[in-house]
Amino acid sequence: MKLNRRTFLGAATAASATLAAPMVKAQATPRVVVVGGGTGGATAARYLAKDSNGEIDVTLIEPTRTYYTCYFSNLYIGGFRELNSLAHSYGNLAAEYGINVVHDWAVGIDRDAKTVSLAGGGAVPYDRLVLSPGIDFVEGAIPGWDVKAQNAMPHAYKAGSQTELLKRQIEAMPEGGRFAMIAPPNPYRCPPGPYERISMVAHKLKSENPTAKILLIDPKAKFSKQALFEEGWNRHYAGMIERVGPDFGGANVSVNPATMEVDIDGTVEKVDVCNVIPAQKAGRICDMAGITEGNWAPVSGHTMQSRVDENIHVLGDATNQGDMPKSGFSANSQAKVASMAIRGALTGSRVFPAKFSNTCWSLIDTNDGVKVGATYEATDEKIAKVDGFISQTGEDAALRKATFEESVGWYAGITSDMFG
Amino acid sequence: MSVRLSALIVAALTSAAAAQEDTAPLGDTDRGADLWRLCAGCHQVGEGAKNRVGPQLNGVFGRKAAAVEDFTRYSEGIQRAGNDGLVWSFRTLDAYLENPKALVSGTNMGFRGLKDPQDRADVIAYLRIYSDNPQNIPESAPTAVPREVELAPEILAIVGDPAYGEYLSSECQTCHQRDGDNDGIPAINNWPEEDFVIAMHAYKEKIRPHPVMQMMASRLTDEEIAALAAYFGGLD
Ligand SMILES: Cc1cc2nc3c(=O)[nH]c(=O)nc-3n(C[C@H](O)[C@H](O)[C@H](O)COP(=O)(O)OP(=O)(O)OC[C@H]3O[C@@H](n4cnc5c(N)ncnc54)[C@H](O)[C@@H]3O)c2cc1C
């Protein structure tokens, strides 16, 4: 069935007509509240509404009216995408799918009363709650940096104005100036993200400021797709990028945003742009709900239910689930499993075994795309990897171009899978 | 679902590993020379062969698809397959000649396919004469044909469950757009179910190239492939 406004309303009417008799009262329609309209939350809300044909009342709580995807935000920095091509609004989810979209912050969760309280006042009741709030930063992770310093030293790890700011700062660098990035420790959102960003910054500087230098300060000994990135950096940006790993103090860093200084294990470097990507944790609302252990919210892979409260499902970056990387692809994949499980629990629809997958593409230079991916299944302990693949070093240009074109197809696919 | 799967393609698919040891001669080159008339309207092969409607076919074994340099009219579909790593061997030629579009979507080889496995083996044996590697020596892999394997009749009889297919399809729709748009990843709606099943088995058995699709297909059971074919076959 093709879902447009007409058929959706039609189906909803048909469903309520057949169900009208046995239902005791209208309020018996089960309520699902989704907090966070990002990758996990938008997908879950859309699938719940689309597949339940009006049998579930879906509310989506998201403070912003425009969602900027983090994916492809590095390509915006590199000059391959416009910022507005990364912007998505919620109009379709409300109009086409009948989702009640509330633009507000969730500021508290009462797990006994089963309500979510809103910054603007009032509380929304739920039968099941879905939390997909993404990440927040661990306080004090990089001494000298806190969120108040994000205008001097942007993280650009939530897309939108931060990404724009970082790009402007790169454009304002003096000739031959220095860009520094402080990469985060594991686990964090989008394992190849910092390294794709280094590639895109290098691509931009190579044409606009070719004597500029890039300093990558990294607390990790190894990183995602390392061989592929290093091969690409040697090929396209020879002599431009210097990486300081933990063996040279990359894990012992502090910053001074006022003077634009970075202290690496006692050696102070002055830089022109400093992109600080601090250590991460589950979006704050998970802590407020009391469902985190350490920095993340543990979940069961079979249903994405919180291990602490079975009325709450947690998706995406905020979770501790096992082997899946924190990516948009993963959050989207988890959202579909959760929405199937929730429909099964609330409306008795059929439930199938959970299956997950992920593929992350990265762009190294024009038409030089690489990818890594895997499939996963749920075991009782975790989401466990089944099978995987990764691009190879030395691939020919035609394959790399095809890989990049595929990533453009994926972007169109996932965003229409989220927002309809 | 009414699957009229050719027994041979599935046989070739499922017996890939066995093919190494369990082999028979490639085919009858004399019969192949005779059958070549089906190809000769579009292709030339042998000394001085030129590109016609289709590319000349000298040295086709072991070559990437769509790699004849001065043939400029390759379809996007076959170029994509070549970029993904489709290389011509007995198995891939056999699949292409049986049902060109099931192996290479969007190919513009206007040929309906050779349904008889023996005909295909004979034509391939004939083409083999014009490839560099001599025939039937151990180093040249594509000289032998897998012996036919009894195909489990269950596979042919599977009726896809579209409700299960709909759930499974949600995983595909992260990349393949539901409304059939193609922005870099092909649309897969509304295929004939049997072509869909063949294409998915071809990924699963790594005859069709492409790491993402090989991985996605490799964990699907026969029932799941049938369910997906039933679901996507019903989308427009
Ligand atoms: C530079 C970069 C590149 C990336 N590239 C890729 C890529 O190529 N492929 C890929 O798959 N992934 C990529 N990612 C990762 C991807 O963006 C995330 O993994 C994904 O967005 C996670 O989805 P989520 O639903 O967990 O969180 P998000 O998408 O961040 O959504 C969280 C939402 O919750 C809202 N929210 C938070 N708290 C509250 C609250 N209290 N009340 C209401 N709403 C709240 C926020 O406003 C936000 O809209 C990239 C990330 C970065 C930073």
PDB file of N, CA and C in Angstrom, chain B residues 36-125:
ATOM      1  N   TRP B  36      26.329 -20.189 -32.109  1.00  0.00           N
ATOM      2  CA  TRP B  36      26.868 -18.822 -32.153  1.00  0.00           C
ATOM      3  C   TRP B  36      26.045 -17.916 -33.077  1.00  0.00           C
ATOM      4  N   ARG B  37      25.327 -18.537 -34.034  1.00  0.00           N
ATOM      5  CA  ARG B  37      24.490 -17.718 -34.918  1.00  0.00           C
ATOM      6  C   ARG B  37      23.508 -16.863 -34.109  1.00  0.00           C
ATOM      7  N   LEU B  38      23.140 -17.314 -32.889  1.00  0.00           N
ATOM      8  CA  LEU B  38      22.216 -16.539 -32.057  1.00  0.00           C
ATOM      9  C   LEU B  38      22.863 -15.247 -31.556  1.00  0.00           C
ATOM     10  N   CYS B  39      24.189 -15.252 -31.536  1.00  0.00           N
ATOM     11  CA  CYS B  39      24.917 -14.102 -31.005  1.00  0.00           C
ATOM     12  C   CYS B  39      25.486 -13.242 -32.142  1.00  0.00           C
ATOM     13  N   ALA B  40      25.712 -13.882 -33.286  1.00  0.00           N
ATOM     14  CA  ALA B  40      26.517 -13.267 -34.342  1.00  0.00           C
ATOM     15  C   ALA B  40      25.887 -12.003 -34.919  1.00  0.00           C
ATOM     16  N   GLY B  41      24.592 -11.852 -34.757  1.00  0.00           N
ATOM     17  CA  GLY B  41      23.959 -10.617 -35.228  1.00  0.00           C
ATOM     18  C   GLY B  41      24.500  -9.398 -34.489  1.00  0.00           C
ATOM     19  N   CYS B  42      24.978  -9.594 -33.311  1.00  0.00           N
ATOM     20  CA  CYS B  42      25.426  -8.455 -32.497  1.00  0.00           C
ATOM     21  C   CYS B  42      26.906  -8.520 -32.114  1.00  0.00           C
ATOM     22  N   HIS B  43      27.463  -9.720 -32.092  1.00  0.00           N
ATOM     23  CA  HIS B  43      28.843  -9.864 -31.617  1.00  0.00           C
ATOM     24  C   HIS B  43      29.732 -10.498 -32.671  1.00  0.00           C
ATOM     25  N   GLN B  44      31.008 -10.131 -32.625  1.00  0.00           N
ATOM     26  CA  GLN B  44      32.014 -10.869 -33.388  1.00  0.00           C
ATOM     27  C   GLN B  44      33.030 -11.456 -32.418  1.00  0.00           C
ATOM     28  N   VAL B  45      33.633 -12.573 -32.857  1.00  0.00           N
ATOM     29  CA  VAL B  45      34.683 -13.177 -32.054  1.00  0.00           C
ATOM     30  C   VAL B  45      35.686 -13.786 -33.024  1.00  0.00           C
ATOM     31  N   GLY B  46      36.947 -13.913 -32.611  1.00  0.00           N
ATOM     32  CA  GLY B  46      37.971 -14.483 -33.485  1.00  0.00           C
ATOM     33  C   GLY B  46      38.847 -13.387 -34.061  1.00  0.00           C
ATOM     34  N   GLU B  47      39.757 -13.806 -34.960  1.00  0.00           N
ATOM     35  CA  GLU B  47      40.730 -12.857 -35.478  1.00  0.00           C
ATOM     36  C   GLU B  47      40.041 -11.680 -36.150  1.00  0.00           C
ATOM     37  N   GLY B  48      40.487 -10.496 -35.836  1.00  0.00           N
ATOM     38  CA  GLY B  48      39.947  -9.294 -36.473  1.00  0.00           C
ATOM     39  C   GLY B  48      38.541  -8.929 -36.041  1.00  0.00           C
ATOM     40  N   ALA B  49      38.055  -9.533 -34.981  1.00  0.00           N
ATOM     41  CA  ALA B  49      36.685  -9.240 -34.539  1.00  0.00           C
ATOM     42  C   ALA B  49      36.548  -7.765 -34.178  1.00  0.00           C
ATOM     43  N   LYS B  50      35.426  -7.188 -34.568  1.00  0.00           N
ATOM     44  CA  LYS B  50      35.174  -5.765 -34.278  1.00  0.00           C
ATOM     45  C   LYS B  50      33.939  -5.624 -33.405  1.00  0.00           C
ATOM     46  N   ASN B  51      33.834  -4.484 -32.784  1.00  0.00           N
ATOM     47  CA  ASN B  51      32.610  -4.182 -32.035  1.00  0.00           C
ATOM     48  C   ASN B  51      31.472  -3.960 -33.004  1.00  0.00           C
ATOM     49  N   ARG B  52      30.333  -4.507 -32.696  1.00  0.00           N
ATOM     50  CA  ARG B  52      29.135  -4.260 -33.503  1.00  0.00           C
ATOM     51  C   ARG B  52      28.075  -3.644 -32.590  1.00  0.00           C
ATOM     52  N   VAL B  53      26.877  -4.217 -32.610  1.00  0.00           N
ATOM     53  CA  VAL B  53      25.870  -3.779 -31.635  1.00  0.00           C
ATOM     54  C   VAL B  53      26.398  -4.051 -30.221  1.00  0.00           C
ATOM     55  N   GLY B  54      27.001  -5.209 -30.063  1.00  0.00           N
ATOM     56  CA  GLY B  54      27.641  -5.564 -28.794  1.00  0.00           C
ATOM     57  C   GLY B  54      29.149  -5.564 -28.968  1.00  0.00           C
ATOM     58  N   PRO B  55      29.890  -5.607 -27.855  1.00  0.00           N
ATOM     59  CA  PRO B  55      31.349  -5.601 -27.934  1.00  0.00           C
ATOM     60  C   PRO B  55      31.893  -6.901 -28.529  1.00  0.00           C
ATOM     61  N   GLN B  56      33.070  -6.848 -29.115  1.00  0.00           N
ATOM     62  CA  GLN B  56      33.712  -8.082 -29.571  1.00  0.00           C
ATOM     63  C   GLN B  56      34.065  -8.918 -28.330  1.00  0.00           C
ATOM     64  N   LEU B  57      34.101 -10.231 -28.504  1.00  0.00           N
ATOM     65  CA  LEU B  57      34.181 -11.092 -27.316  1.00  0.00           C
ATOM     66  C   LEU B  57      35.475 -11.904 -27.236  1.00  0.00           C
ATOM     67  N   ASN B  58      36.545 -11.433 -27.889  1.00  0.00           N
ATOM     68  CA  ASN B  58      37.836 -12.111 -27.701  1.00  0.00           C
ATOM     69  C   ASN B  58      38.333 -11.876 -26.273  1.00  0.00           C
ATOM     70  N   GLY B  59      38.891 -12.913 -25.687  1.00  0.00           N
ATOM     71  CA  GLY B  59      39.536 -12.753 -24.373  1.00  0.00           C
ATOM     72  C   GLY B  59      38.567 -12.405 -23.262  1.00  0.00           C
ATOM     73  N   VAL B  60      37.326 -12.861 -23.396  1.00  0.00           N
ATOM     74  CA  VAL B  60      36.324 -12.428 -22.421  1.00  0.00           C
ATOM     75  C   VAL B  60      36.516 -13.108 -21.056  1.00  0.00           C
ATOM     76  N   PHE B  61      37.063 -14.303 -21.044  1.00  0.00           N
ATOM     77  CA  PHE B  61      37.239 -15.011 -19.757  1.00  0.00           C
ATOM     78  C   PHE B  61      38.242 -14.287 -18.870  1.00  0.00           C
ATOM     79  N   GLY B  62      37.879 -14.125 -17.616  1.00  0.00           N
ATOM     80  CA  GLY B  62      38.783 -13.492 -16.662  1.00  0.00           C
ATOM     81  C   GLY B  62      38.796 -11.978 -16.765  1.00  0.00           C
ATOM     82  N   ARG B  63      37.991 -11.430 -17.718  1.00  0.00           N
ATOM     83  CA  ARG B  63      37.990  -9.974 -17.872  1.00  0.00           C
ATOM     84  C   ARG B  63      36.829  -9.381 -17.088  1.00  0.00           C
ATOM     85  N   LYS B  64      37.037  -8.167 -16.599  1.00  0.00           N
ATOM     86  CA  LYS B  64      35.954  -7.440 -15.937  1.00  0.00           C
ATOM     87  C   LYS B  64      34.822  -7.201 -16.934  1.00  0.00           C
ATOM     88  N   ALA B  65      33.597  -7.202 -16.487  1.00  0.00           N
ATOM     89  CA  ALA B  65      32.482  -6.841 -17.349  1.00  0.00           C
ATOM     90  C   ALA B  65      32.656  -5.403 -17.820  1.00  0.00           C
ATOM     91  N   ALA B  66      32.208  -5.146 -19.039  1.00  0.00           N
ATOM     92  CA  ALA B  66      32.223  -3.796 -19.607  1.00  0.00           C
ATOM     93  C   ALA B  66      33.634  -3.220 -19.705  1.00  0.00           C
ATOM     94  N   ALA B  67      34.595  -4.043 -20.128  1.00  0.00           N
ATOM     95  CA  ALA B  67      35.979  -3.570 -20.147  1.00  0.00           C
ATOM     96  C   ALA B  67      36.603  -3.543 -21.539  1.00  0.00           C
ATOM     97  N   VAL B  68      35.815  -3.711 -22.603  1.00  0.00           N
ATOM     98  CA  VAL B  68      36.392  -3.561 -23.949  1.00  0.00           C
ATOM     99  C   VAL B  68      36.529  -2.062 -24.200  1.00  0.00           C
ATOM    100  N   GLU B  69      37.795  -1.623 -24.291  1.00  0.00           N
ATOM    101  CA  GLU B  69      38.029  -0.182 -24.186  1.00  0.00           C
ATOM    102  C   GLU B  69      37.357   0.651 -25.269  1.00  0.00           C
ATOM    103  N   ASP B  70      37.404   0.164 -26.530  1.00  0.00           N
ATOM    104  CA  ASP B  70      36.860   1.024 -27.573  1.00  0.00           C
ATOM    105  C   ASP B  70      35.368   0.775 -27.831  1.00  0.00           C
ATOM    106  N   PHE B  71      34.725   0.004 -26.944  1.00  0.00           N
ATOM    107  CA  PHE B  71      33.277  -0.136 -27.064  1.00  0.00           C
ATOM    108  C   PHE B  71      32.640   0.932 -26.186  1.00  0.00           C
ATOM    109  N   THR B  72      31.957   1.878 -26.803  1.00  0.00           N
ATOM    110  CA  THR B  72      31.549   3.066 -26.048  1.00  0.00           C
ATOM    111  C   THR B  72      30.072   3.051 -25.650  1.00  0.00           C
ATOM    112  N   ARG B  73      29.378   1.960 -25.981  1.00  0.00           N
ATOM    113  CA  ARG B  73      27.932   2.007 -25.755  1.00  0.00           C
ATOM    114  C   ARG B  73      27.480   1.115 -24.602  1.00  0.00           C
ATOM    115  N   TYR B  74      28.378   0.768 -23.703  1.00  0.00           N
ATOM    116  CA  TYR B  74      27.963  -0.046 -22.557  1.00  0.00           C
ATOM    117  C   TYR B  74      26.869   0.668 -21.770  1.00  0.00           C
ATOM    118  N   SER B  75      25.917  -0.104 -21.292  1.00  0.00           N
ATOM    119  CA  SER B  75      24.856   0.458 -20.450  1.00  0.00           C
ATOM    120  C   SER B  75      25.444   0.816 -19.084  1.00  0.00           C
ATOM    121  N   GLU B  76      24.737   1.689 -18.371  1.00  0.00           N
ATOM    122  CA  GLU B  76      25.164   2.012 -17.011  1.00  0.00           C
ATOM    123  C   GLU B  76      25.143   0.777 -16.119  1.00  0.00           C
ATOM    124  N   GLY B  77      24.140  -0.073 -16.363  1.00  0.00           N
ATOM    125  CA  GLY B  77      23.990  -1.261 -15.517  1.00  0.00           C
ATOM    126  C   GLY B  77      25.218  -2.154 -15.580  1.00  0.00           C
ATOM    127  N   ILE B  78      25.732  -2.414 -16.799  1.00  0.00           N
ATOM    128  CA  ILE B  78      26.862  -3.341 -16.894  1.00  0.00           C
ATOM    129  C   ILE B  78      28.149  -2.645 -16.443  1.00  0.00           C
ATOM    130  N   GLN B  79      28.208  -1.335 -16.624  1.00  0.00           N
ATOM    131  CA  GLN B  79      29.389  -0.623 -16.122  1.00  0.00           C
ATOM    132  C   GLN B  79      29.440  -0.680 -14.600  1.00  0.00           C
ATOM    133  N   ARG B  80      28.256  -0.541 -13.979  1.00  0.00           N
ATOM    134  CA  ARG B  80      28.190  -0.616 -12.533  1.00  0.00           C
ATOM    135  C   ARG B  80      28.635  -2.000 -12.055  1.00  0.00           C
ATOM    136  N   ALA B  81      28.116  -3.034 -12.751  1.00  0.00           N
ATOM    137  CA  ALA B  81      28.479  -4.397 -12.351  1.00  0.00           C
ATOM    138  C   ALA B  81      29.991  -4.585 -12.469  1.00  0.00           C
ATOM    139  N   GLY B  82      30.580  -4.055 -13.552  1.00  0.00           N
ATOM    140  CA  GLY B  82      32.026  -4.176 -13.737  1.00  0.00           C
ATOM    141  C   GLY B  82      32.787  -3.441 -12.639  1.00  0.00           C
ATOM    142  N   ASN B  83      32.332  -2.230 -12.328  1.00  0.00           N
ATOM    143  CA  ASN B  83      32.997  -1.482 -11.256  1.00  0.00           C
ATOM    144  C   ASN B  83      32.897  -2.200  -9.929  1.00  0.00           C
ATOM    145  N   ASP B  84      31.772  -2.867  -9.728  1.00  0.00           N
ATOM    146  CA  ASP B  84      31.598  -3.609  -8.472  1.00  0.00           C
ATOM    147  C   ASP B  84      32.445  -4.872  -8.444  1.00  0.00           C
ATOM    148  N   GLY B  85      32.976  -5.288  -9.589  1.00  0.00           N
ATOM    149  CA  GLY B  85      33.869  -6.445  -9.579  1.00  0.00           C
ATOM    150  C   GLY B  85      33.332  -7.671 -10.309  1.00  0.00           C
ATOM    151  N   LEU B  86      32.318  -7.503 -11.180  1.00  0.00           N
ATOM    152  CA  LEU B  86      31.846  -8.663 -11.941  1.00  0.00           C
ATOM    153  C   LEU B  86      32.892  -9.040 -12.993  1.00  0.00           C
ATOM    154  N   VAL B  87      33.369 -10.273 -12.906  1.00  0.00           N
ATOM    155  CA  VAL B  87      34.390 -10.778 -13.828  1.00  0.00           C
ATOM    156  C   VAL B  87      33.789 -11.966 -14.567  1.00  0.00           C
ATOM    157  N   TRP B  88      34.070 -12.069 -15.873  1.00  0.00           N
ATOM    158  CA  TRP B  88      33.457 -13.140 -16.657  1.00  0.00           C
ATOM    159  C   TRP B  88      34.174 -14.474 -16.423  1.00  0.00           C
ATOM    160  N   SER B  89      33.399 -15.436 -15.952  1.00  0.00           N
ATOM    161  CA  SER B  89      33.901 -16.791 -15.745  1.00  0.00           C
ATOM    162  C   SER B  89      32.799 -17.713 -16.248  1.00  0.00           C
ATOM    163  N   PHE B  90      33.021 -19.011 -16.140  1.00  0.00           N
ATOM    164  CA  PHE B  90      31.944 -19.895 -16.563  1.00  0.00           C
ATOM    165  C   PHE B  90      30.657 -19.581 -15.817  1.00  0.00           C
ATOM    166  N   ARG B  91      30.767 -19.416 -14.510  1.00  0.00           N
ATOM    167  CA  ARG B  91      29.554 -19.231 -13.709  1.00  0.00           C
ATOM    168  C   ARG B  91      28.844 -17.937 -14.053  1.00  0.00           C
ATOM    169  N   THR B  92      29.623 -16.854 -14.180  1.00  0.00           N
ATOM    170  CA  THR B  92      28.955 -15.571 -14.414  1.00  0.00           C
ATOM    171  C   THR B  92      28.409 -15.503 -15.837  1.00  0.00           C
ATOM    172  N   LEU B  93      29.156 -16.067 -16.826  1.00  0.00           N
ATOM    173  CA  LEU B  93      28.630 -16.084 -18.190  1.00  0.00           C
ATOM    174  C   LEU B  93      27.367 -16.927 -18.264  1.00  0.00           C
ATOM    175  N   ASP B  94      27.400 -18.044 -17.558  1.00  0.00           N
ATOM    176  CA  ASP B  94      26.244 -18.927 -17.574  1.00  0.00           C
ATOM    177  C   ASP B  94      25.012 -18.199 -17.032  1.00  0.00           C
ATOM    178  N   ALA B  95      25.195 -17.480 -15.938  1.00  0.00           N
ATOM    179  CA  ALA B  95      24.066 -16.743 -15.353  1.00  0.00           C
ATOM    180  C   ALA B  95      23.612 -15.618 -16.280  1.00  0.00           C
ATOM    181  N   TYR B  96      24.594 -14.926 -16.922  1.00  0.00           N
ATOM    182  CA  TYR B  96      24.260 -13.799 -17.801  1.00  0.00           C
ATOM    183  C   TYR B  96      23.499 -14.291 -19.033  1.00  0.00           C
ATOM    184  N   LEU B  97      23.977 -15.389 -19.615  1.00  0.00           N
ATOM    185  CA  LEU B  97      23.331 -15.870 -20.844  1.00  0.00           C
ATOM    186  C   LEU B  97      21.973 -16.491 -20.544  1.00  0.00           C
ATOM    187  N   GLU B  98      21.800 -16.987 -19.334  1.00  0.00           N
ATOM    188  CA  GLU B  98      20.491 -17.559 -19.037  1.00  0.00           C
ATOM    189  C   GLU B  98      19.430 -16.473 -18.909  1.00  0.00           C
ATOM    190  N   ASN B  99      19.777 -15.422 -18.181  1.00  0.00           N
ATOM    191  CA  ASN B  99      18.805 -14.364 -17.941  1.00  0.00           C
ATOM    192  C   ASN B  99      19.602 -13.081 -17.730  1.00  0.00           C
ATOM    193  N   PRO B 100      19.932 -12.389 -18.842  1.00  0.00           N
ATOM    194  CA  PRO B 100      20.863 -11.254 -18.739  1.00  0.00           C
ATOM    195  C   PRO B 100      20.460 -10.249 -17.664  1.00  0.00           C
ATOM    196  N   LYS B 101      19.174  -9.938 -17.554  1.00  0.00           N
ATOM    197  CA  LYS B 101      18.775  -8.869 -16.640  1.00  0.00           C
ATOM    198  C   LYS B 101      18.776  -9.311 -15.183  1.00  0.00           C
ATOM    199  N   ALA B 102      18.679 -10.615 -14.935  1.00  0.00           N
ATOM    200  CA  ALA B 102      18.716 -11.063 -13.534  1.00  0.00           C
ATOM    201  C   ALA B 102      20.131 -10.967 -12.985  1.00  0.00           C
ATOM    202  N   LEU B 103      21.133 -11.093 -13.858  1.00  0.00           N
ATOM    203  CA  LEU B 103      22.503 -10.928 -13.357  1.00  0.00           C
ATOM    204  C   LEU B 103      22.914  -9.459 -13.407  1.00  0.00           C
ATOM    205  N   VAL B 104      22.609  -8.797 -14.515  1.00  0.00           N
ATOM    206  CA  VAL B 104      23.038  -7.410 -14.697  1.00  0.00           C
ATOM    207  C   VAL B 104      21.792  -6.581 -14.973  1.00  0.00           C
ATOM    208  N   SER B 105      21.239  -5.993 -13.905  1.00  0.00           N
ATOM    209  CA  SER B 105      20.030  -5.178 -14.109  1.00  0.00           C
ATOM    210  C   SER B 105      20.371  -4.044 -15.045  1.00  0.00           C
ATOM    211  N   GLY B 106      19.459  -3.725 -15.924  1.00  0.00           N
ATOM    212  CA  GLY B 106      19.667  -2.578 -16.790  1.00  0.00           C
ATOM    213  C   GLY B 106      20.624  -2.845 -17.936  1.00  0.00           C
ATOM    214  N   THR B 107      21.044  -4.085 -18.140  1.00  0.00           N
ATOM    215  CA  THR B 107      21.889  -4.348 -19.305  1.00  0.00           C
ATOM    216  C   THR B 107      21.061  -4.122 -20.554  1.00  0.00           C
ATOM    217  N   ASN B 108      21.713  -3.612 -21.596  1.00  0.00           N
ATOM    218  CA  ASN B 108      20.932  -3.425 -22.809  1.00  0.00           C
ATOM    219  C   ASN B 108      21.262  -4.476 -23.858  1.00  0.00           C
ATOM    220  N   MET B 109      21.754  -5.625 -23.397  1.00  0.00           N
ATOM    221  CA  MET B 109      21.891  -6.727 -24.341  1.00  0.00           C
ATOM    222  C   MET B 109      20.481  -7.235 -24.650  1.00  0.00           C
ATOM    223  N   GLY B 110      20.040  -6.956 -25.851  1.00  0.00           N
ATOM    224  CA  GLY B 110      18.658  -7.283 -26.212  1.00  0.00           C
ATOM    225  C   GLY B 110      18.527  -8.744 -26.593  1.00  0.00           C
ATOM    226  N   PHE B 111      18.693  -9.610 -25.648  1.00  0.00           N
ATOM    227  CA  PHE B 111      18.721 -11.045 -25.904  1.00  0.00           C
ATOM    228  C   PHE B 111      17.956 -11.706 -24.774  1.00  0.00           C
ATOM    229  N   ARG B 112      16.996 -12.561 -25.132  1.00  0.00           N
ATOM    230  CA  ARG B 112      16.086 -13.057 -24.107  1.00  0.00           C
ATOM    231  C   ARG B 112      16.707 -14.113 -23.217  1.00  0.00           C
ATOM    232  N   GLY B 113      17.825 -14.657 -23.634  1.00  0.00           N
ATOM    233  CA  GLY B 113      18.462 -15.660 -22.784  1.00  0.00           C
ATOM    234  C   GLY B 113      18.328 -17.042 -23.386  1.00  0.00           C
ATOM    235  N   LEU B 114      19.297 -17.881 -23.048  1.00  0.00           N
ATOM    236  CA  LEU B 114      19.305 -19.276 -23.501  1.00  0.00           C
ATOM    237  C   LEU B 114      18.827 -20.128 -22.343  1.00  0.00           C
ATOM    238  N   LYS B 115      17.679 -20.759 -22.485  1.00  0.00           N
ATOM    239  CA  LYS B 115      17.124 -21.459 -21.339  1.00  0.00           C
ATOM    240  C   LYS B 115      17.742 -22.849 -21.123  1.00  0.00           C
ATOM    241  N   ASP B 116      18.245 -23.441 -22.199  1.00  0.00           N
ATOM    242  CA  ASP B 116      18.779 -24.802 -22.080  1.00  0.00           C
ATOM    243  C   ASP B 116      20.229 -24.753 -21.577  1.00  0.00           C
ATOM    244  N   PRO B 117      20.488 -25.369 -20.428  1.00  0.00           N
ATOM    245  CA  PRO B 117      21.839 -25.325 -19.862  1.00  0.00           C
ATOM    246  C   PRO B 117      22.895 -25.881 -20.805  1.00  0.00           C
ATOM    247  N   GLN B 118      22.551 -26.896 -21.569  1.00  0.00           N
ATOM    248  CA  GLN B 118      23.532 -27.472 -22.487  1.00  0.00           C
ATOM    249  C   GLN B 118      23.887 -26.459 -23.578  1.00  0.00           C
ATOM    250  N   ASP B 119      22.886 -25.743 -24.095  1.00  0.00           N
ATOM    251  CA  ASP B 119      23.162 -24.711 -25.098  1.00  0.00           C
ATOM    252  C   ASP B 119      24.136 -23.675 -24.540  1.00  0.00           C
ATOM    253  N   ARG B 120      23.884 -23.286 -23.317  1.00  0.00           N
ATOM    254  CA  ARG B 120      24.771 -22.266 -22.736  1.00  0.00           C
ATOM    255  C   ARG B 120      26.187 -22.808 -22.590  1.00  0.00           C
ATOM    256  N   ALA B 121      26.287 -24.025 -22.088  1.00  0.00           N
ATOM    257  CA  ALA B 121      27.612 -24.622 -21.899  1.00  0.00           C
ATOM    258  C   ALA B 121      28.338 -24.708 -23.242  1.00  0.00           C
ATOM    259  N   ASP B 122      27.609 -25.037 -24.298  1.00  0.00           N
ATOM    260  CA  ASP B 122      28.259 -25.192 -25.597  1.00  0.00           C
ATOM    261  C   ASP B 122      28.716 -23.842 -26.150  1.00  0.00           C
ATOM    262  N   VAL B 123      27.886 -22.825 -26.005  1.00  0.00           N
ATOM    263  CA  VAL B 123      28.293 -21.494 -26.490  1.00  0.00           C
ATOM    264  C   VAL B 123      29.490 -20.995 -25.681  1.00  0.00           C
ATOM    265  N   ILE B 124      29.448 -21.230 -24.390  1.00  0.00           N
ATOM    266  CA  ILE B 124      30.561 -20.764 -23.556  1.00  0.00           C
ATOM    267  C   ILE B 124      31.848 -21.527 -23.940  1.00  0.00           C
ATOM    268  N   ALA B 125      31.717 -22.808 -24.215  1.00  0.00           N
ATOM    269  CA  ALA B 125      32.882 -23.595 -24.653  1.00  0.00           C
ATOM    270  C   ALA B 125      33.436 -23.018 -25.953  1.00  0.00           C
TER     271      ALA B 125
END
